[in-house]
Amino acid sequence: MATVLGGGNFIGVRFSNRELDPLWGATLRFALAALLFVTIVLVMRLRWPRGRVLLNTAVYGLLSFGLFYALMYWALVRVTAGVATVVMAMVPLVTLLLAAAHGMERLGSRQVAGAVLAVVGIGWISTGPDELAIPPLALGAMILAIVCVGESVILGKKVSANHPAMTNAVAMATGAVVLATMSAVAGDRWILPQQPEVRWAVGYLVTLGSVGLFVLILLVVRTWSASATSYMFVLFPIVTMLLGAAAGDERLTVRGVTGALVVMAGVWFGALAPRATPAVEPA
């Protein structure tokens, strides 16, 4: 379910960007979502976090809702949703690299080989026709976004013990403040959507794409490792490409599909494939 909602988010953002300036669209989305979560917290009479927990939750919000979505909303003005999800499919590998840097997980040669294969797939797409080509700045923004979400997944382990509504209330409010500041500096027009399809997209992004998705993610983080939680990003290209084609917003192309398969294969080999256990010699 989280994979379907997450894959649909990229299509929703593309529709939102048709009318709303990117940073303002992200601000509006997470300000409304944070308001819903705060309401849930008040109704349930949950206790607000303090001290180290509050700090970790705020930093989680800065990375996962502030910086990540500022970069992705900006990039999705310049690339298709399908291409964006192909790049984002590298999240498990990047998360594994970051987890290794934190001393949480081990890094081996197959992870490096898988990363190289994934980069080849992205290179194949980015050098394609104009519809698939990835501008260098957009690619850089998405890579930075991957690092942000990878770190947020790792940090999510520290805050996942709290109630999901509480964590998201604080984190999304933090992200909304960061996004609003960036939007104001960028000189965005702070308007409400008027086009019906944009209203529907924003409604989806606020409810299912934010409230529903990020509750599910925090529930998954409780039981899975940091790198395992990020595995859902590998399936995003399939969901997003199919939804984009169904909505008539994007075309399925042979180059796009083959590039996505190469990236997904690299991520599978580097982060998902079961590792052979060494044989135990008889005594």
Short mmCIF file of N, CA and C in Angstrom, two decimals, residues 98-247:
data_model
loop_
_atom_site.label_atom_id
_atom_site.label_comp_id
_atom_site.label_asym_id
_atom_site.label_seq_id
_atom_site.Cartn_x
_atom_site.Cartn_y
_atom_site.Cartn_z
N LEU A 98 24.83 5.09 3.56
CA LEU A 98 24.76 5.97 4.72
C LEU A 98 24.73 5.17 6.02
N ALA A 99 23.98 4.07 6.02
CA ALA A 99 23.93 3.22 7.21
C ALA A 99 25.31 2.64 7.52
N ALA A 100 26.06 2.29 6.46
CA ALA A 100 27.42 1.79 6.66
C ALA A 100 28.31 2.89 7.23
N ALA A 101 28.12 4.12 6.73
CA ALA A 101 28.91 5.24 7.24
C ALA A 101 28.61 5.50 8.72
N HIS A 102 27.36 5.21 9.13
CA HIS A 102 26.98 5.37 10.53
C HIS A 102 27.37 4.16 11.38
N GLY A 103 27.93 3.13 10.73
CA GLY A 103 28.31 1.93 11.45
C GLY A 103 27.15 1.04 11.82
N MET A 104 26.01 1.21 11.12
CA MET A 104 24.81 0.44 11.44
C MET A 104 24.71 -0.85 10.61
N GLU A 105 25.26 -0.86 9.41
CA GLU A 105 25.19 -2.01 8.53
C GLU A 105 26.52 -2.17 7.80
N ARG A 106 26.75 -3.37 7.25
CA ARG A 106 27.99 -3.64 6.53
C ARG A 106 27.86 -3.32 5.05
N LEU A 107 28.98 -2.96 4.45
CA LEU A 107 29.02 -2.64 3.03
C LEU A 107 30.01 -3.58 2.35
N GLY A 108 29.56 -4.22 1.24
CA GLY A 108 30.41 -5.14 0.53
C GLY A 108 30.55 -4.79 -0.94
N SER A 109 31.29 -5.63 -1.67
CA SER A 109 31.56 -5.37 -3.08
C SER A 109 30.30 -5.45 -3.93
N ARG A 110 29.34 -6.30 -3.56
CA ARG A 110 28.14 -6.41 -4.38
C ARG A 110 27.29 -5.15 -4.29
N GLN A 111 27.33 -4.44 -3.15
CA GLN A 111 26.61 -3.18 -3.05
C GLN A 111 27.21 -2.13 -3.99
N VAL A 112 28.54 -2.13 -4.05
CA VAL A 112 29.22 -1.20 -4.97
C VAL A 112 28.89 -1.55 -6.42
N ALA A 113 28.91 -2.84 -6.76
CA ALA A 113 28.59 -3.28 -8.12
C ALA A 113 27.14 -2.93 -8.48
N GLY A 114 26.24 -3.12 -7.51
CA GLY A 114 24.84 -2.78 -7.76
C GLY A 114 24.65 -1.29 -7.99
N ALA A 115 25.39 -0.47 -7.25
CA ALA A 115 25.31 0.98 -7.43
C ALA A 115 25.80 1.38 -8.81
N VAL A 116 26.90 0.74 -9.27
CA VAL A 116 27.42 1.04 -10.60
C VAL A 116 26.39 0.69 -11.68
N LEU A 117 25.74 -0.46 -11.55
CA LEU A 117 24.73 -0.87 -12.51
C LEU A 117 23.55 0.11 -12.51
N ALA A 118 23.14 0.56 -11.32
CA ALA A 118 22.05 1.52 -11.23
C ALA A 118 22.42 2.85 -11.90
N VAL A 119 23.64 3.28 -11.72
CA VAL A 119 24.11 4.52 -12.36
C VAL A 119 24.10 4.37 -13.88
N VAL A 120 24.47 3.19 -14.37
CA VAL A 120 24.43 2.95 -15.82
C VAL A 120 23.00 3.10 -16.35
N GLY A 121 22.03 2.56 -15.61
CA GLY A 121 20.64 2.69 -16.02
C GLY A 121 20.18 4.13 -16.06
N ILE A 122 20.55 4.91 -15.06
CA ILE A 122 20.18 6.33 -15.04
C ILE A 122 20.86 7.07 -16.18
N GLY A 123 22.14 6.71 -16.45
CA GLY A 123 22.84 7.33 -17.58
C GLY A 123 22.17 7.02 -18.90
N TRP A 124 21.67 5.80 -19.06
CA TRP A 124 20.97 5.40 -20.28
C TRP A 124 19.72 6.24 -20.50
N ILE A 125 19.00 6.53 -19.43
CA ILE A 125 17.79 7.35 -19.53
C ILE A 125 18.14 8.81 -19.77
N SER A 126 19.10 9.32 -19.02
CA SER A 126 19.41 10.75 -19.08
C SER A 126 19.99 11.20 -20.40
N THR A 127 20.55 10.27 -21.18
CA THR A 127 21.10 10.63 -22.49
C THR A 127 20.10 10.34 -23.61
N GLY A 128 18.86 10.08 -23.24
CA GLY A 128 17.83 9.78 -24.23
C GLY A 128 17.24 11.02 -24.85
N PRO A 129 16.08 10.90 -25.50
CA PRO A 129 15.42 12.04 -26.14
C PRO A 129 14.98 13.07 -25.10
N ASP A 130 14.51 14.24 -25.60
CA ASP A 130 14.16 15.34 -24.71
C ASP A 130 13.14 14.96 -23.64
N GLU A 131 12.22 14.08 -23.98
CA GLU A 131 11.17 13.70 -23.02
C GLU A 131 11.74 13.00 -21.80
N LEU A 132 12.85 12.29 -21.96
CA LEU A 132 13.44 11.54 -20.86
C LEU A 132 14.72 12.19 -20.33
N ALA A 133 15.34 13.06 -21.12
CA ALA A 133 16.63 13.63 -20.73
C ALA A 133 16.53 14.32 -19.37
N ILE A 134 17.55 14.15 -18.56
CA ILE A 134 17.58 14.74 -17.22
C ILE A 134 18.57 15.91 -17.22
N PRO A 135 18.10 17.15 -17.06
CA PRO A 135 19.03 18.28 -16.97
C PRO A 135 19.99 18.09 -15.80
N PRO A 136 21.25 18.49 -15.94
CA PRO A 136 22.24 18.27 -14.87
C PRO A 136 21.80 18.81 -13.51
N LEU A 137 21.21 20.02 -13.48
CA LEU A 137 20.79 20.59 -12.21
C LEU A 137 19.67 19.77 -11.57
N ALA A 138 18.75 19.28 -12.41
CA ALA A 138 17.66 18.45 -11.89
C ALA A 138 18.20 17.13 -11.34
N LEU A 139 19.18 16.54 -12.03
CA LEU A 139 19.80 15.31 -11.55
C LEU A 139 20.51 15.55 -10.22
N GLY A 140 21.21 16.68 -10.13
CA GLY A 140 21.89 17.01 -8.88
C GLY A 140 20.91 17.20 -7.73
N ALA A 141 19.78 17.85 -8.03
CA ALA A 141 18.75 18.06 -7.01
C ALA A 141 18.19 16.73 -6.52
N MET A 142 17.95 15.80 -7.44
CA MET A 142 17.40 14.50 -7.05
C MET A 142 18.41 13.67 -6.26
N ILE A 143 19.69 13.78 -6.60
CA ILE A 143 20.71 13.06 -5.83
C ILE A 143 20.77 13.58 -4.40
N LEU A 144 20.72 14.91 -4.25
CA LEU A 144 20.69 15.49 -2.91
C LEU A 144 19.43 15.05 -2.16
N ALA A 145 18.31 14.96 -2.90
CA ALA A 145 17.06 14.51 -2.29
C ALA A 145 17.18 13.07 -1.79
N ILE A 146 17.88 12.24 -2.58
CA ILE A 146 18.08 10.84 -2.17
C ILE A 146 18.88 10.78 -0.87
N VAL A 147 19.91 11.59 -0.76
CA VAL A 147 20.72 11.61 0.46
C VAL A 147 19.86 12.04 1.65
N CYS A 148 19.01 13.05 1.44
CA CYS A 148 18.14 13.54 2.52
C CYS A 148 17.19 12.45 2.99
N VAL A 149 16.55 11.76 2.03
CA VAL A 149 15.57 10.74 2.43
C VAL A 149 16.28 9.53 3.03
N GLY A 150 17.48 9.22 2.56
CA GLY A 150 18.24 8.12 3.15
C GLY A 150 18.57 8.40 4.61
N GLU A 151 19.02 9.61 4.89
CA GLU A 151 19.31 9.99 6.27
C GLU A 151 18.04 10.01 7.11
N SER A 152 16.92 10.44 6.51
CA SER A 152 15.67 10.50 7.26
C SER A 152 15.18 9.10 7.63
N VAL A 153 15.41 8.13 6.73
CA VAL A 153 15.01 6.74 7.03
C VAL A 153 15.82 6.22 8.22
N ILE A 154 17.12 6.53 8.23
CA ILE A 154 17.96 6.09 9.35
C ILE A 154 17.52 6.77 10.64
N LEU A 155 17.27 8.07 10.57
CA LEU A 155 16.84 8.81 11.76
C LEU A 155 15.45 8.37 12.19
N GLY A 156 14.64 7.91 11.22
CA GLY A 156 13.29 7.46 11.54
C GLY A 156 13.28 6.33 12.54
N LYS A 157 14.34 5.52 12.59
CA LYS A 157 14.42 4.44 13.57
C LYS A 157 14.41 4.99 15.00
N LYS A 158 14.98 6.18 15.18
CA LYS A 158 15.07 6.77 16.52
C LYS A 158 13.75 7.37 16.99
N VAL A 159 12.88 7.72 16.05
CA VAL A 159 11.63 8.37 16.43
C VAL A 159 10.41 7.47 16.19
N SER A 160 10.63 6.28 15.63
CA SER A 160 9.50 5.42 15.26
C SER A 160 8.77 4.83 16.46
N ALA A 161 9.41 4.86 17.64
CA ALA A 161 8.74 4.32 18.83
C ALA A 161 7.60 5.22 19.29
N ASN A 162 7.62 6.49 18.90
CA ASN A 162 6.56 7.41 19.27
C ASN A 162 5.31 7.15 18.43
N HIS A 163 4.20 7.70 18.83
CA HIS A 163 2.97 7.54 18.07
C HIS A 163 3.16 8.20 16.70
N PRO A 164 2.77 7.51 15.60
CA PRO A 164 2.97 8.08 14.25
C PRO A 164 2.33 9.45 14.07
N ALA A 165 1.17 9.67 14.67
CA ALA A 165 0.50 10.96 14.54
C ALA A 165 1.34 12.06 15.17
N MET A 166 1.91 11.77 16.34
CA MET A 166 2.74 12.76 17.03
C MET A 166 4.00 13.06 16.22
N THR A 167 4.67 12.01 15.77
CA THR A 167 5.90 12.20 14.99
C THR A 167 5.63 13.02 13.75
N ASN A 168 4.57 12.70 13.02
CA ASN A 168 4.27 13.42 11.78
C ASN A 168 3.78 14.84 12.04
N ALA A 169 3.09 15.06 13.15
CA ALA A 169 2.64 16.41 13.47
C ALA A 169 3.83 17.34 13.63
N VAL A 170 4.82 16.89 14.41
CA VAL A 170 6.01 17.72 14.63
C VAL A 170 6.86 17.81 13.37
N ALA A 171 7.07 16.66 12.71
CA ALA A 171 7.96 16.63 11.55
C ALA A 171 7.39 17.42 10.38
N MET A 172 6.11 17.24 10.09
CA MET A 172 5.51 17.97 8.96
C MET A 172 5.39 19.46 9.23
N ALA A 173 5.13 19.82 10.48
CA ALA A 173 5.09 21.24 10.82
C ALA A 173 6.47 21.87 10.61
N THR A 174 7.51 21.14 11.02
CA THR A 174 8.88 21.61 10.80
C THR A 174 9.17 21.76 9.31
N GLY A 175 8.80 20.73 8.53
CA GLY A 175 9.02 20.79 7.10
C GLY A 175 8.25 21.91 6.45
N ALA A 176 7.01 22.16 6.89
CA ALA A 176 6.19 23.22 6.31
C ALA A 176 6.81 24.59 6.56
N VAL A 177 7.38 24.79 7.76
CA VAL A 177 8.03 26.07 8.06
C VAL A 177 9.25 26.28 7.16
N VAL A 178 10.04 25.23 6.99
CA VAL A 178 11.22 25.31 6.12
C VAL A 178 10.80 25.61 4.68
N LEU A 179 9.79 24.90 4.19
CA LEU A 179 9.32 25.10 2.82
C LEU A 179 8.74 26.49 2.63
N ALA A 180 7.98 26.98 3.62
CA ALA A 180 7.39 28.31 3.51
C ALA A 180 8.48 29.38 3.45
N THR A 181 9.54 29.19 4.23
CA THR A 181 10.65 30.15 4.20
C THR A 181 11.31 30.16 2.82
N MET A 182 11.58 28.97 2.28
CA MET A 182 12.18 28.88 0.95
C MET A 182 11.26 29.49 -0.11
N SER A 183 9.96 29.22 0.02
CA SER A 183 8.99 29.74 -0.95
C SER A 183 8.96 31.26 -0.93
N ALA A 184 9.01 31.84 0.28
CA ALA A 184 9.00 33.29 0.39
C ALA A 184 10.26 33.90 -0.22
N VAL A 185 11.40 33.28 0.06
CA VAL A 185 12.66 33.78 -0.51
C VAL A 185 12.66 33.68 -2.03
N ALA A 186 12.05 32.60 -2.56
CA ALA A 186 11.99 32.40 -4.01
C ALA A 186 10.97 33.32 -4.69
N GLY A 187 10.14 33.99 -3.89
CA GLY A 187 9.15 34.90 -4.47
C GLY A 187 7.96 34.20 -5.09
N ASP A 188 7.61 33.03 -4.57
CA ASP A 188 6.46 32.29 -5.09
C ASP A 188 5.16 33.06 -4.87
N ARG A 189 4.18 32.79 -5.73
CA ARG A 189 2.83 33.33 -5.55
C ARG A 189 2.08 32.40 -4.60
N TRP A 190 1.61 32.92 -3.49
CA TRP A 190 0.88 32.11 -2.51
C TRP A 190 -0.60 32.16 -2.85
N ILE A 191 -1.03 31.25 -3.70
CA ILE A 191 -2.41 31.20 -4.16
C ILE A 191 -2.99 29.82 -3.89
N LEU A 192 -4.30 29.73 -3.88
CA LEU A 192 -4.97 28.45 -3.76
C LEU A 192 -5.26 27.91 -5.15
N PRO A 193 -5.23 26.59 -5.33
CA PRO A 193 -5.47 26.03 -6.67
C PRO A 193 -6.88 26.32 -7.16
N GLN A 194 -6.98 26.62 -8.45
CA GLN A 194 -8.27 26.90 -9.07
C GLN A 194 -8.67 25.81 -10.07
N GLN A 195 -7.69 25.20 -10.73
CA GLN A 195 -7.98 24.17 -11.71
C GLN A 195 -8.46 22.90 -11.00
N PRO A 196 -9.54 22.27 -11.48
CA PRO A 196 -10.10 21.09 -10.80
C PRO A 196 -9.08 19.96 -10.61
N GLU A 197 -8.28 19.69 -11.67
CA GLU A 197 -7.33 18.58 -11.54
C GLU A 197 -6.23 18.89 -10.51
N VAL A 198 -5.90 20.17 -10.37
CA VAL A 198 -4.89 20.55 -9.37
C VAL A 198 -5.48 20.44 -7.97
N ARG A 199 -6.73 20.82 -7.82
CA ARG A 199 -7.38 20.67 -6.51
C ARG A 199 -7.43 19.20 -6.09
N TRP A 200 -7.79 18.33 -7.04
CA TRP A 200 -7.83 16.91 -6.73
C TRP A 200 -6.44 16.39 -6.37
N ALA A 201 -5.42 16.87 -7.10
CA ALA A 201 -4.05 16.42 -6.83
C ALA A 201 -3.60 16.85 -5.44
N VAL A 202 -3.87 18.11 -5.08
CA VAL A 202 -3.48 18.60 -3.76
C VAL A 202 -4.24 17.85 -2.67
N GLY A 203 -5.54 17.59 -2.90
CA GLY A 203 -6.33 16.83 -1.94
C GLY A 203 -5.76 15.44 -1.72
N TYR A 204 -5.37 14.79 -2.81
CA TYR A 204 -4.75 13.46 -2.70
C TYR A 204 -3.43 13.54 -1.94
N LEU A 205 -2.60 14.52 -2.30
CA LEU A 205 -1.28 14.64 -1.68
C LEU A 205 -1.38 14.91 -0.19
N VAL A 206 -2.37 15.68 0.23
CA VAL A 206 -2.52 16.00 1.65
C VAL A 206 -3.02 14.80 2.44
N THR A 207 -4.03 14.11 1.92
CA THR A 207 -4.67 13.02 2.68
C THR A 207 -3.93 11.70 2.50
N LEU A 208 -4.14 11.04 1.38
CA LEU A 208 -3.52 9.73 1.16
C LEU A 208 -2.01 9.83 0.98
N GLY A 209 -1.56 10.84 0.22
CA GLY A 209 -0.14 10.94 -0.11
C GLY A 209 0.73 11.44 1.02
N SER A 210 0.14 12.03 2.06
CA SER A 210 0.94 12.51 3.20
C SER A 210 0.49 11.82 4.49
N VAL A 211 -0.75 12.05 4.89
CA VAL A 211 -1.23 11.46 6.14
C VAL A 211 -1.18 9.94 6.07
N GLY A 212 -1.74 9.36 5.02
CA GLY A 212 -1.76 7.90 4.91
C GLY A 212 -0.39 7.30 4.71
N LEU A 213 0.39 7.85 3.77
CA LEU A 213 1.69 7.28 3.41
C LEU A 213 2.66 7.30 4.58
N PHE A 214 2.79 8.45 5.26
CA PHE A 214 3.85 8.57 6.24
C PHE A 214 3.51 7.90 7.57
N VAL A 215 2.24 7.65 7.84
CA VAL A 215 1.90 6.78 8.95
C VAL A 215 2.37 5.36 8.65
N LEU A 216 2.11 4.91 7.41
CA LEU A 216 2.53 3.56 7.01
C LEU A 216 4.05 3.42 7.07
N ILE A 217 4.77 4.45 6.60
CA ILE A 217 6.24 4.39 6.59
C ILE A 217 6.79 4.24 8.01
N LEU A 218 6.26 5.02 8.95
CA LEU A 218 6.75 4.94 10.32
C LEU A 218 6.42 3.59 10.95
N LEU A 219 5.28 3.02 10.59
CA LEU A 219 4.94 1.69 11.09
C LEU A 219 5.90 0.63 10.54
N VAL A 220 6.29 0.79 9.26
CA VAL A 220 7.23 -0.14 8.66
C VAL A 220 8.61 -0.01 9.30
N VAL A 221 9.03 1.24 9.55
CA VAL A 221 10.35 1.49 10.13
C VAL A 221 10.50 0.82 11.49
N ARG A 222 9.39 0.67 12.21
CA ARG A 222 9.45 0.05 13.53
C ARG A 222 9.98 -1.37 13.49
N THR A 223 9.67 -2.09 12.41
CA THR A 223 10.00 -3.52 12.36
C THR A 223 11.08 -3.86 11.34
N TRP A 224 11.32 -2.99 10.36
CA TRP A 224 12.33 -3.26 9.34
C TRP A 224 13.58 -2.46 9.62
N SER A 225 14.70 -2.89 9.00
CA SER A 225 15.95 -2.13 9.09
C SER A 225 15.84 -0.88 8.21
N ALA A 226 16.80 0.04 8.38
CA ALA A 226 16.77 1.29 7.62
C ALA A 226 16.81 1.03 6.12
N SER A 227 17.71 0.14 5.69
CA SER A 227 17.82 -0.13 4.26
C SER A 227 16.59 -0.90 3.75
N ALA A 228 16.05 -1.80 4.56
CA ALA A 228 14.87 -2.56 4.13
C ALA A 228 13.66 -1.65 3.95
N THR A 229 13.52 -0.66 4.82
CA THR A 229 12.40 0.28 4.71
C THR A 229 12.44 1.03 3.39
N SER A 230 13.63 1.33 2.92
CA SER A 230 13.77 2.10 1.68
C SER A 230 13.55 1.26 0.44
N TYR A 231 13.33 -0.06 0.60
CA TYR A 231 13.13 -0.93 -0.56
C TYR A 231 11.90 -0.55 -1.37
N MET A 232 10.92 0.07 -0.73
CA MET A 232 9.70 0.44 -1.45
C MET A 232 9.98 1.37 -2.62
N PHE A 233 11.09 2.13 -2.54
CA PHE A 233 11.42 3.05 -3.62
C PHE A 233 11.74 2.30 -4.92
N VAL A 234 12.16 1.04 -4.80
CA VAL A 234 12.49 0.27 -6.00
C VAL A 234 11.25 0.01 -6.84
N LEU A 235 10.10 -0.11 -6.21
CA LEU A 235 8.86 -0.39 -6.93
C LEU A 235 8.15 0.87 -7.40
N PHE A 236 8.58 2.02 -6.96
CA PHE A 236 7.93 3.27 -7.36
C PHE A 236 7.88 3.46 -8.88
N PRO A 237 8.99 3.17 -9.63
CA PRO A 237 8.93 3.39 -11.08
C PRO A 237 7.79 2.64 -11.76
N ILE A 238 7.54 1.39 -11.34
CA ILE A 238 6.47 0.61 -11.96
C ILE A 238 5.13 1.29 -11.74
N VAL A 239 4.85 1.65 -10.48
CA VAL A 239 3.57 2.28 -10.14
C VAL A 239 3.42 3.62 -10.85
N THR A 240 4.47 4.44 -10.80
CA THR A 240 4.38 5.79 -11.36
C THR A 240 4.26 5.77 -12.88
N MET A 241 5.03 4.92 -13.55
CA MET A 241 4.95 4.85 -15.01
C MET A 241 3.56 4.40 -15.46
N LEU A 242 3.00 3.41 -14.79
CA LEU A 242 1.67 2.93 -15.15
C LEU A 242 0.61 3.99 -14.88
N LEU A 243 0.69 4.66 -13.73
CA LEU A 243 -0.27 5.71 -13.42
C LEU A 243 -0.13 6.89 -14.36
N GLY A 244 1.12 7.25 -14.69
CA GLY A 244 1.35 8.36 -15.61
C GLY A 244 0.78 8.08 -16.98
N ALA A 245 0.95 6.84 -17.46
CA ALA A 245 0.39 6.47 -18.76
C ALA A 245 -1.14 6.44 -18.71
N ALA A 246 -1.70 5.94 -17.61
CA ALA A 246 -3.15 5.87 -17.48
C ALA A 246 -3.78 7.26 -17.41
N ALA A 247 -3.09 8.19 -16.76
CA ALA A 247 -3.61 9.55 -16.63
C ALA A 247 -3.38 10.37 -17.90
#
